[in-house]
């Protein structure tokens, strides 16, 4: 009985695959270092590859969208740019998340970061703990901006037309006995809000919870940092809001960049 053919060593196959990836990455790095593009021969030389190997990998990378070729020169393609953009967004999200977590620990309360983008309220990051959990989103935050501090603070930063447009799409409605009763009362309240003053909300969105939001305005973009407390700690709202406002002021650049995430 003949012996079964010996299987190819796994390590050998894996090494071959890794080598191909390494060569492709070296070509991508060489292209990325040449904003004005570069021909295949130059890229092969810089990546330390034989020209036939470089040609094969360059054609593959062009086919997959990681490179593009224009008049004999190679440039980064849309797929590579998407990877770069995605990585930058993830890094910014991580930075903002770490910052919120630090503030959460400083003030001993859940901290939220939200922006107003394309006519919608978006809660981008939340930092809480099991001991101090975030407010449960029992009614869609986007549709109930009139009732919570995050939404009121964002609406206060908008111009009158944008504010009314938002309320036309998401009308004022009672969520608790403490929710503002109608649009006129809400608009008067928002108009009285100081440009950089914290917005305080007491049980308007959720019974048993009070909140404060601090405006973060960069150019035409509106953003807020907010926190929530149990209603029996309502006397802490303004002191903690001032404390958080000072913290935000020291790291405004981090939040300003992250508005684009």
mmCIF file of N, CA, C and O in Angstrom, residues 117-215:
data_model
loop_
_atom_site.group_PDB
_atom_site.id
_atom_site.type_symbol
_atom_site.label_atom_id
_atom_site.label_comp_id
_atom_site.label_asym_id
_atom_site.label_seq_id
_atom_site.Cartn_x
_atom_site.Cartn_y
_atom_site.Cartn_z
ATOM 1 N N UNK A 117 -26.359 67.582 13.552
ATOM 2 C CA UNK A 117 -25.802 67.374 12.224
ATOM 3 C C UNK A 117 -26.912 67.046 11.237
ATOM 4 O O UNK A 117 -27.733 66.161 11.476
ATOM 5 N N UNK A 118 -26.949 67.780 10.130
ATOM 6 C CA UNK A 118 -27.937 67.536 9.070
ATOM 7 C C UNK A 118 -29.363 67.513 9.617
ATOM 8 O O UNK A 118 -30.182 66.663 9.245
ATOM 9 N N UNK A 119 -29.635 68.435 10.520
ATOM 10 C CA UNK A 119 -30.993 68.548 11.044
ATOM 11 C C UNK A 119 -31.373 67.520 12.091
ATOM 12 O O UNK A 119 -32.549 67.405 12.440
ATOM 13 N N UNK A 120 -30.382 66.786 12.615
ATOM 14 C CA UNK A 120 -30.691 65.739 13.582
ATOM 15 C C UNK A 120 -29.797 65.848 14.811
ATOM 16 O O UNK A 120 -28.643 66.263 14.724
ATOM 17 N N UNK A 121 -30.341 65.435 15.957
ATOM 18 C CA UNK A 121 -29.587 65.326 17.204
ATOM 19 C C UNK A 121 -28.936 63.950 17.229
ATOM 20 O O UNK A 121 -29.624 62.926 17.106
ATOM 21 N N UNK A 122 -27.625 63.923 17.383
ATOM 22 C CA UNK A 122 -26.898 62.655 17.407
ATOM 23 C C UNK A 122 -26.063 62.576 18.684
ATOM 24 O O UNK A 122 -25.169 63.389 18.895
ATOM 25 N N UNK A 123 -26.366 61.596 19.522
ATOM 26 C CA UNK A 123 -25.531 61.320 20.694
ATOM 27 C C UNK A 123 -24.374 60.455 20.209
ATOM 28 O O UNK A 123 -24.555 59.303 19.824
ATOM 29 N N UNK A 124 -23.168 61.020 20.218
ATOM 30 C CA UNK A 124 -22.011 60.364 19.623
ATOM 31 C C UNK A 124 -21.309 59.406 20.592
ATOM 32 O O UNK A 124 -20.862 58.343 20.192
ATOM 33 N N UNK A 125 -21.178 59.807 21.852
ATOM 34 C CA UNK A 125 -20.456 58.995 22.841
ATOM 35 C C UNK A 125 -21.121 59.136 24.204
ATOM 36 O O UNK A 125 -21.647 60.214 24.529
ATOM 37 N N UNK A 126 -21.063 58.071 24.976
ATOM 38 C CA UNK A 126 -21.561 58.085 26.352
ATOM 39 C C UNK A 126 -20.538 57.364 27.220
ATOM 40 O O UNK A 126 -20.040 56.294 26.856
ATOM 41 N N UNK A 127 -20.214 57.951 28.361
ATOM 42 C CA UNK A 127 -19.324 57.311 29.328
ATOM 43 C C UNK A 127 -20.078 57.168 30.644
ATOM 44 O O UNK A 127 -20.431 58.163 31.270
ATOM 45 N N UNK A 128 -20.353 55.931 31.040
ATOM 46 C CA UNK A 128 -21.044 55.695 32.310
ATOM 47 C C UNK A 128 -20.422 54.491 33.002
ATOM 48 O O UNK A 128 -19.454 53.900 32.505
ATOM 49 N N UNK A 129 -20.960 54.126 34.135
ATOM 50 C CA UNK A 129 -20.503 52.962 34.890
ATOM 51 C C UNK A 129 -21.727 52.236 35.441
ATOM 52 O O UNK A 129 -22.824 52.813 35.495
ATOM 53 N N UNK A 130 -21.578 50.975 35.864
ATOM 54 C CA UNK A 130 -22.720 50.283 36.468
ATOM 55 C C UNK A 130 -23.271 51.024 37.685
ATOM 56 O O UNK A 130 -24.483 51.007 37.941
ATOM 57 N N UNK A 131 -22.387 51.670 38.432
ATOM 58 C CA UNK A 131 -22.841 52.400 39.619
ATOM 59 C C UNK A 131 -23.550 53.698 39.253
ATOM 60 O O UNK A 131 -24.435 54.160 39.985
ATOM 61 N N UNK A 132 -23.152 54.287 38.115
ATOM 62 C CA UNK A 132 -23.767 55.534 37.641
ATOM 63 C C UNK A 132 -24.146 55.360 36.168
ATOM 64 O O UNK A 132 -23.456 55.840 35.268
ATOM 65 N N UNK A 133 -25.247 54.647 35.904
ATOM 66 C CA UNK A 133 -25.611 54.347 34.518
ATOM 67 C C UNK A 133 -26.190 55.559 33.790
ATOM 68 O O UNK A 133 -26.708 56.491 34.408
ATOM 69 N N UNK A 134 -26.076 55.518 32.465
ATOM 70 C CA UNK A 134 -26.660 56.571 31.637
ATOM 71 C C UNK A 134 -28.183 56.485 31.677
ATOM 72 O O UNK A 134 -28.757 55.446 32.024
ATOM 73 N N UNK A 135 -28.829 57.574 31.315
ATOM 74 C CA UNK A 135 -30.286 57.609 31.241
ATOM 75 C C UNK A 135 -30.751 56.642 30.153
ATOM 76 O O UNK A 135 -30.194 56.608 29.055
ATOM 77 N N UNK A 136 -31.743 55.842 30.469
ATOM 78 C CA UNK A 136 -32.299 54.925 29.476
ATOM 79 C C UNK A 136 -33.038 55.722 28.392
ATOM 80 O O UNK A 136 -33.865 56.585 28.694
ATOM 81 N N UNK A 137 -32.736 55.420 27.140
ATOM 82 C CA UNK A 137 -33.396 56.122 26.025
ATOM 83 C C UNK A 137 -34.759 55.477 25.756
ATOM 84 O O UNK A 137 -34.956 54.723 24.824
ATOM 85 N N UNK A 138 -35.708 55.820 26.597
ATOM 86 C CA UNK A 138 -37.025 55.206 26.474
ATOM 87 C C UNK A 138 -37.868 55.885 25.393
ATOM 88 O O UNK A 138 -38.814 55.295 24.863
ATOM 89 N N UNK A 139 -37.512 57.120 25.039
ATOM 90 C CA UNK A 139 -38.140 57.832 23.920
ATOM 91 C C UNK A 139 -36.989 58.384 23.070
ATOM 92 O O UNK A 139 -36.037 58.943 23.610
ATOM 93 N N UNK A 140 -37.061 58.206 21.775
ATOM 94 C CA UNK A 140 -35.968 58.543 20.855
ATOM 95 C C UNK A 140 -35.413 59.941 21.133
ATOM 96 O O UNK A 140 -36.140 60.933 21.053
ATOM 97 N N UNK A 141 -34.112 60.005 21.453
ATOM 98 C CA UNK A 141 -33.476 61.296 21.748
ATOM 99 C C UNK A 141 -33.624 62.267 20.589
ATOM 100 O O UNK A 141 -33.754 63.474 20.782
ATOM 101 N N UNK A 142 -33.588 61.763 19.353
ATOM 102 C CA UNK A 142 -33.669 62.651 18.187
ATOM 103 C C UNK A 142 -35.021 63.345 18.108
ATOM 104 O O UNK A 142 -35.124 64.472 17.634
ATOM 105 N N UNK A 143 -36.062 62.650 18.548
ATOM 106 C CA UNK A 143 -37.422 63.172 18.411
ATOM 107 C C UNK A 143 -37.882 63.945 19.641
ATOM 108 O O UNK A 143 -38.963 64.542 19.615
ATOM 109 N N UNK A 144 -37.087 63.933 20.701
ATOM 110 C CA UNK A 144 -37.526 64.550 21.963
ATOM 111 C C UNK A 144 -36.541 65.603 22.450
ATOM 112 O O UNK A 144 -36.369 65.787 23.654
ATOM 113 N N UNK A 145 -35.915 66.303 21.503
ATOM 114 C CA UNK A 145 -34.936 67.317 21.874
ATOM 115 C C UNK A 145 -35.493 68.413 22.756
ATOM 116 O O UNK A 145 -34.766 69.020 23.543
ATOM 117 N N UNK A 146 -36.800 68.660 22.650
ATOM 118 C CA UNK A 146 -37.425 69.700 23.467
ATOM 119 C C UNK A 146 -37.448 69.337 24.943
ATOM 120 O O UNK A 146 -37.600 70.215 25.804
ATOM 121 N N UNK A 147 -37.270 68.019 25.246
ATOM 122 C CA UNK A 147 -37.501 67.563 26.610
ATOM 123 C C UNK A 147 -36.234 67.277 27.388
ATOM 124 O O UNK A 147 -36.297 67.140 28.613
ATOM 125 N N UNK A 148 -35.098 67.155 26.735
ATOM 126 C CA UNK A 148 -33.874 66.840 27.497
ATOM 127 C C UNK A 148 -32.841 67.945 27.333
ATOM 128 O O UNK A 148 -32.871 68.722 26.374
ATOM 129 N N UNK A 149 -31.907 67.991 28.272
ATOM 130 C CA UNK A 149 -30.924 69.072 28.288
ATOM 131 C C UNK A 149 -30.052 69.064 27.045
ATOM 132 O O UNK A 149 -29.695 70.114 26.511
ATOM 133 N N UNK A 150 -29.685 67.871 26.559
ATOM 134 C CA UNK A 150 -28.868 67.771 25.349
ATOM 135 C C UNK A 150 -29.566 68.468 24.185
ATOM 136 O O UNK A 150 -28.986 69.309 23.492
ATOM 137 N N UNK A 151 -30.825 68.122 23.961
ATOM 138 C CA UNK A 151 -31.564 68.707 22.846
ATOM 139 C C UNK A 151 -31.800 70.192 23.018
ATOM 140 O O UNK A 151 -31.645 70.976 22.071
ATOM 141 N N UNK A 152 -32.183 70.617 24.218
ATOM 142 C CA UNK A 152 -32.430 72.036 24.452
ATOM 143 C C UNK A 152 -31.171 72.859 24.232
ATOM 144 O O UNK A 152 -31.224 73.957 23.668
ATOM 145 N N UNK A 153 -30.036 72.330 24.659
ATOM 146 C CA UNK A 153 -28.771 73.053 24.500
ATOM 147 C C UNK A 153 -28.394 73.153 23.022
ATOM 148 O O UNK A 153 -27.899 74.187 22.567
ATOM 149 N N UNK A 154 -28.611 72.083 22.266
ATOM 150 C CA UNK A 154 -28.326 72.124 20.834
ATOM 151 C C UNK A 154 -29.263 73.079 20.115
ATOM 152 O O UNK A 154 -28.843 73.888 19.276
ATOM 153 N N UNK A 155 -30.549 73.009 20.426
ATOM 154 C CA UNK A 155 -31.523 73.900 19.778
ATOM 155 C C UNK A 155 -31.232 75.360 20.091
ATOM 156 O O UNK A 155 -31.440 76.233 19.249
ATOM 157 N N UNK A 156 -30.756 75.624 21.299
ATOM 158 C CA UNK A 156 -30.454 77.008 21.672
ATOM 159 C C UNK A 156 -29.324 77.586 20.831
ATOM 160 O O UNK A 156 -29.218 78.808 20.675
ATOM 161 N N UNK A 157 -28.479 76.718 20.268
ATOM 162 C CA UNK A 157 -27.350 77.186 19.459
ATOM 163 C C UNK A 157 -27.730 77.428 18.001
ATOM 164 O O UNK A 157 -26.938 78.002 17.247
ATOM 165 N N UNK A 158 -28.902 76.988 17.587
ATOM 166 C CA UNK A 158 -29.312 77.130 16.197
ATOM 167 C C UNK A 158 -29.911 78.502 15.939
ATOM 168 O O UNK A 158 -30.352 79.193 16.856
ATOM 169 N N UNK A 159 -29.961 78.891 14.664
ATOM 170 C CA UNK A 159 -30.680 80.111 14.314
ATOM 171 C C UNK A 159 -32.177 79.823 14.350
ATOM 172 O O UNK A 159 -32.621 78.663 14.412
ATOM 173 N N UNK A 160 -32.975 80.869 14.314
ATOM 174 C CA UNK A 160 -34.424 80.719 14.493
ATOM 175 C C UNK A 160 -35.044 79.818 13.431
ATOM 176 O O UNK A 160 -35.897 78.971 13.732
ATOM 177 N N UNK A 161 -34.597 79.947 12.191
ATOM 178 C CA UNK A 161 -35.170 79.148 11.104
ATOM 179 C C UNK A 161 -34.885 77.671 11.315
ATOM 180 O O UNK A 161 -35.781 76.820 11.176
ATOM 181 N N UNK A 162 -33.649 77.340 11.651
ATOM 182 C CA UNK A 162 -33.280 75.939 11.860
ATOM 183 C C UNK A 162 -34.003 75.357 13.067
ATOM 184 O O UNK A 162 -34.423 74.196 13.072
ATOM 185 N N UNK A 163 -34.146 76.189 14.099
ATOM 186 C CA UNK A 163 -34.830 75.747 15.314
ATOM 187 C C UNK A 163 -36.296 75.413 15.024
ATOM 188 O O UNK A 163 -36.805 74.361 15.420
ATOM 189 N N UNK A 164 -36.974 76.304 14.294
ATOM 190 C CA UNK A 164 -38.389 76.070 13.972
ATOM 191 C C UNK A 164 -38.551 74.884 13.027
ATOM 192 O O UNK A 164 -39.532 74.130 13.112
ATOM 193 N N UNK A 165 -37.609 74.725 12.110
ATOM 194 C CA UNK A 165 -37.662 73.574 11.206
ATOM 195 C C UNK A 165 -37.586 72.274 11.998
ATOM 196 O O UNK A 165 -38.332 71.320 11.722
ATOM 197 N N UNK A 166 -36.701 72.240 12.983
ATOM 198 C CA UNK A 166 -36.575 71.039 13.810
ATOM 199 C C UNK A 166 -37.883 70.753 14.553
ATOM 200 O O UNK A 166 -38.356 69.600 14.578
ATOM 201 N N UNK A 167 -38.473 71.783 15.117
ATOM 202 C CA UNK A 167 -39.695 71.592 15.901
ATOM 203 C C UNK A 167 -40.896 71.285 15.016
ATOM 204 O O UNK A 167 -41.861 70.663 15.471
ATOM 205 N N UNK A 168 -40.851 71.703 13.757
ATOM 206 C CA UNK A 168 -41.911 71.308 12.826
ATOM 207 C C UNK A 168 -41.862 69.803 12.570
ATOM 208 O O UNK A 168 -42.903 69.144 12.435
ATOM 209 N N UNK A 169 -40.651 69.291 12.513
ATOM 210 C CA UNK A 169 -40.488 67.850 12.255
ATOM 211 C C UNK A 169 -40.687 67.024 13.520
ATOM 212 O O UNK A 169 -41.155 65.880 13.461
ATOM 213 N N UNK A 170 -40.307 67.590 14.659
ATOM 214 C CA UNK A 170 -40.425 66.880 15.931
ATOM 215 C C UNK A 170 -41.158 67.784 16.921
ATOM 216 O O UNK A 170 -40.532 68.464 17.749
ATOM 217 N N UNK A 171 -42.466 67.815 16.863
ATOM 218 C CA UNK A 171 -43.249 68.748 17.691
ATOM 219 C C UNK A 171 -43.082 68.494 19.189
ATOM 220 O O UNK A 171 -42.785 67.372 19.626
ATOM 221 N N UNK A 172 -43.278 69.548 19.958
ATOM 222 C CA UNK A 172 -43.262 69.461 21.415
ATOM 223 C C UNK A 172 -44.399 68.559 21.882
ATOM 224 O O UNK A 172 -45.542 68.683 21.426
ATOM 225 N N UNK A 173 -44.085 67.646 22.775
ATOM 226 C CA UNK A 173 -45.108 66.776 23.371
ATOM 227 C C UNK A 173 -44.681 66.426 24.790
ATOM 228 O O UNK A 173 -43.487 66.381 25.107
ATOM 229 N N UNK A 174 -45.656 66.206 25.641
ATOM 230 C CA UNK A 174 -45.379 65.933 27.049
ATOM 231 C C UNK A 174 -44.854 64.513 27.216
ATOM 232 O O UNK A 174 -45.471 63.550 26.753
ATOM 233 N N UNK A 175 -43.706 64.389 27.870
ATOM 234 C CA UNK A 175 -43.161 63.073 28.212
ATOM 235 C C UNK A 175 -43.345 62.770 29.685
ATOM 236 O O UNK A 175 -43.484 61.617 30.076
ATOM 237 N N UNK A 176 -43.313 63.813 30.503
ATOM 238 C CA UNK A 176 -43.538 63.699 31.940
ATOM 239 C C UNK A 176 -44.378 64.904 32.357
ATOM 240 O O UNK A 176 -44.573 65.845 31.570
ATOM 241 N N UNK A 177 -44.842 64.944 33.601
ATOM 242 C CA UNK A 177 -45.586 66.127 34.063
ATOM 243 C C UNK A 177 -44.749 67.402 34.060
ATOM 244 O O UNK A 177 -45.298 68.510 34.168
ATOM 245 N N UNK A 178 -43.421 67.278 33.924
ATOM 246 C CA UNK A 178 -42.541 68.448 33.985
ATOM 247 C C UNK A 178 -42.083 68.945 32.611
ATOM 248 O O UNK A 178 -41.408 69.963 32.517
ATOM 249 N N UNK A 179 -42.446 68.236 31.552
ATOM 250 C CA UNK A 179 -42.022 68.627 30.207
ATOM 251 C C UNK A 179 -42.652 69.959 29.814
ATOM 252 O O UNK A 179 -43.810 70.219 30.137
ATOM 253 N N UNK A 180 -41.886 70.809 29.123
ATOM 254 C CA UNK A 180 -42.420 72.074 28.633
ATOM 255 C C UNK A 180 -43.679 71.797 27.819
ATOM 256 O O UNK A 180 -43.750 70.829 27.060
ATOM 257 N N UNK A 181 -44.684 72.640 27.973
ATOM 258 C CA UNK A 181 -46.017 72.314 27.487
ATOM 259 C C UNK A 181 -46.268 72.624 26.008
ATOM 260 O O UNK A 181 -47.060 71.966 25.354
ATOM 261 N N UNK A 182 -45.618 73.639 25.471
ATOM 262 C CA UNK A 182 -45.895 73.981 24.074
ATOM 263 C C UNK A 182 -44.679 74.635 23.447
ATOM 264 O O UNK A 182 -43.724 75.024 24.130
ATOM 265 N N UNK A 183 -44.727 74.772 22.123
ATOM 266 C CA UNK A 183 -43.576 75.278 21.381
ATOM 267 C C UNK A 183 -43.239 76.718 21.748
ATOM 268 O O UNK A 183 -42.058 77.080 21.852
ATOM 269 N N UNK A 184 -44.239 77.561 21.940
ATOM 270 C CA UNK A 184 -43.981 78.973 22.268
ATOM 271 C C UNK A 184 -43.200 79.103 23.564
ATOM 272 O O UNK A 184 -42.244 79.898 23.659
ATOM 273 N N UNK A 185 -43.587 78.327 24.573
ATOM 274 C CA UNK A 185 -42.867 78.387 25.850
ATOM 275 C C UNK A 185 -41.438 77.895 25.676
ATOM 276 O O UNK A 185 -40.492 78.470 26.244
ATOM 277 N N UNK A 186 -41.263 76.854 24.899
ATOM 278 C CA UNK A 186 -39.918 76.340 24.661
ATOM 279 C C UNK A 186 -39.066 77.378 23.943
ATOM 280 O O UNK A 186 -37.915 77.625 24.336
ATOM 281 N N UNK A 187 -39.607 78.008 22.904
ATOM 282 C CA UNK A 187 -38.833 78.993 22.148
ATOM 283 C C UNK A 187 -38.438 80.173 23.024
ATOM 284 O O UNK A 187 -37.313 80.683 22.925
ATOM 285 N N UNK A 188 -39.348 80.609 23.899
ATOM 286 C CA UNK A 188 -39.006 81.712 24.801
ATOM 287 C C UNK A 188 -37.882 81.300 25.746
ATOM 288 O O UNK A 188 -36.964 82.084 26.020
ATOM 289 N N UNK A 189 -37.945 80.065 26.222
ATOM 290 C CA UNK A 189 -36.884 79.584 27.108
ATOM 291 C C UNK A 189 -35.544 79.542 26.370
ATOM 292 O O UNK A 189 -34.515 79.963 26.906
ATOM 293 N N UNK A 190 -35.551 79.038 25.147
ATOM 294 C CA UNK A 190 -34.305 78.931 24.384
ATOM 295 C C UNK A 190 -33.725 80.306 24.067
ATOM 296 O O UNK A 190 -32.506 80.500 24.083
ATOM 297 N N UNK A 191 -34.594 81.266 23.779
ATOM 298 C CA UNK A 191 -34.120 82.620 23.474
ATOM 299 C C UNK A 191 -33.475 83.278 24.682
ATOM 300 O O UNK A 191 -32.591 84.126 24.550
ATOM 301 N N UNK A 192 -33.924 82.889 25.890
ATOM 302 C CA UNK A 192 -33.349 83.472 27.111
ATOM 303 C C UNK A 192 -32.046 82.805 27.519
ATOM 304 O O UNK A 192 -31.344 83.294 28.405
ATOM 305 N N UNK A 193 -31.718 81.677 26.888
ATOM 306 C CA UNK A 193 -30.511 80.935 27.252
ATOM 307 C C UNK A 193 -29.267 81.689 26.817
ATOM 308 O O UNK A 193 -29.128 82.062 25.651
ATOM 309 N N UNK A 194 -28.370 81.948 27.747
ATOM 310 C CA UNK A 194 -27.110 82.597 27.417
ATOM 311 C C UNK A 194 -26.279 81.741 26.484
ATOM 312 O O UNK A 194 -26.323 80.506 26.557
ATOM 313 N N UNK A 195 -25.501 82.394 25.619
ATOM 314 C CA UNK A 195 -24.776 81.669 24.570
ATOM 315 C C UNK A 195 -23.907 80.548 25.110
ATOM 316 O O UNK A 195 -23.859 79.471 24.542
ATOM 317 N N UNK A 196 -23.201 80.782 26.193
ATOM 318 C CA UNK A 196 -22.302 79.757 26.733
ATOM 319 C C UNK A 196 -22.751 79.267 28.106
ATOM 320 O O UNK A 196 -21.965 78.691 28.860
ATOM 321 N N UNK A 197 -24.022 79.476 28.429
ATOM 322 C CA UNK A 197 -24.533 79.060 29.732
ATOM 323 C C UNK A 197 -24.989 77.596 29.703
ATOM 324 O O UNK A 197 -25.557 77.134 28.709
ATOM 325 N N UNK A 198 -24.760 76.860 30.796
ATOM 326 C CA UNK A 198 -25.285 75.498 30.881
ATOM 327 C C UNK A 198 -26.811 75.500 30.824
ATOM 328 O O UNK A 198 -27.464 76.436 31.302
ATOM 329 N N UNK A 199 -27.364 74.464 30.226
ATOM 330 C CA UNK A 199 -28.813 74.281 30.167
ATOM 331 C C UNK A 199 -29.190 73.217 31.196
ATOM 332 O O UNK A 199 -28.618 72.122 31.202
ATOM 333 N N UNK A 200 -30.143 73.559 32.062
ATOM 334 C CA UNK A 200 -30.564 72.665 33.136
ATOM 335 C C UNK A 200 -31.948 72.107 32.819
ATOM 336 O O UNK A 200 -32.840 72.834 32.360
ATOM 337 N N UNK A 201 -32.115 70.820 33.053
ATOM 338 C CA UNK A 201 -33.424 70.176 32.826
ATOM 339 C C UNK A 201 -33.716 69.254 34.001
ATOM 340 O O UNK A 201 -32.874 68.442 34.395
ATOM 341 N N UNK A 202 -34.903 69.388 34.578
ATOM 342 C CA UNK A 202 -35.263 68.609 35.768
ATOM 343 C C UNK A 202 -36.479 67.727 35.477
ATOM 344 O O UNK A 202 -37.605 68.227 35.420
ATOM 345 N N UNK A 203 -36.234 66.447 35.268
ATOM 346 C CA UNK A 203 -37.280 65.435 35.096
ATOM 347 C C UNK A 203 -38.207 65.710 33.913
ATOM 348 O O UNK A 203 -39.336 65.235 33.895
ATOM 349 N N UNK A 204 -37.736 66.439 32.924
ATOM 350 C CA UNK A 204 -38.569 66.717 31.745
ATOM 351 C C UNK A 204 -38.556 65.555 30.759
ATOM 352 O O UNK A 204 -39.523 65.341 30.030
ATOM 353 N N UNK A 205 -37.456 64.815 30.736
ATOM 354 C CA UNK A 205 -37.375 63.660 29.841
ATOM 355 C C UNK A 205 -37.685 62.358 30.576
ATOM 356 O O UNK A 205 -38.402 61.501 30.057
ATOM 357 N N UNK A 206 -37.123 62.213 31.769
ATOM 358 C CA UNK A 206 -37.318 60.979 32.538
ATOM 359 C C UNK A 206 -37.524 61.318 34.005
ATOM 360 O O UNK A 206 -36.740 62.072 34.586
ATOM 361 N N UNK A 207 -38.569 60.767 34.597
ATOM 362 C CA UNK A 207 -38.812 60.976 36.021
ATOM 363 C C UNK A 207 -37.664 60.391 36.830
ATOM 364 O O UNK A 207 -37.130 59.331 36.517
ATOM 365 N N UNK A 208 -37.263 61.126 37.848
ATOM 366 C CA UNK A 208 -36.175 60.670 38.704
ATOM 367 C C UNK A 208 -34.795 61.057 38.222
ATOM 368 O O UNK A 208 -33.801 60.688 38.849
ATOM 369 N N UNK A 209 -34.718 61.822 37.130
ATOM 370 C CA UNK A 209 -33.425 62.201 36.565
ATOM 371 C C UNK A 209 -33.383 63.688 36.257
ATOM 372 O O UNK A 209 -34.342 64.251 35.731
ATOM 373 N N UNK A 210 -32.263 64.315 36.591
ATOM 374 C CA UNK A 210 -32.021 65.703 36.218
ATOM 375 C C UNK A 210 -30.745 65.756 35.388
ATOM 376 O O UNK A 210 -29.853 64.918 35.544
ATOM 377 N N UNK A 211 -30.654 66.736 34.495
ATOM 378 C CA UNK A 211 -29.519 66.797 33.565
ATOM 379 C C UNK A 211 -29.056 68.233 33.366
ATOM 380 O O UNK A 211 -29.815 69.185 33.581
ATOM 381 N N UNK A 212 -27.817 68.361 32.934
ATOM 382 C CA UNK A 212 -27.272 69.660 32.531
ATOM 383 C C UNK A 212 -26.423 69.449 31.286
ATOM 384 O O UNK A 212 -25.776 68.411 31.129
ATOM 385 N N UNK A 213 -26.432 70.426 30.383
ATOM 386 C CA UNK A 213 -25.652 70.354 29.147
ATOM 387 C C UNK A 213 -24.866 71.637 28.960
ATOM 388 O O UNK A 213 -25.377 72.731 29.218
ATOM 389 N N UNK A 214 -23.635 71.486 28.497
ATOM 390 C CA UNK A 214 -22.748 72.629 28.272
ATOM 391 C C UNK A 214 -22.543 72.784 26.769
ATOM 392 O O UNK A 214 -22.188 71.807 26.090
ATOM 393 N N UNK A 215 -22.773 73.974 26.207
ATOM 394 C CA UNK A 215 -22.610 74.148 24.759
ATOM 395 C C UNK A 215 -21.154 74.131 24.332
ATOM 396 O O UNK A 215 -20.281 74.641 25.028
#
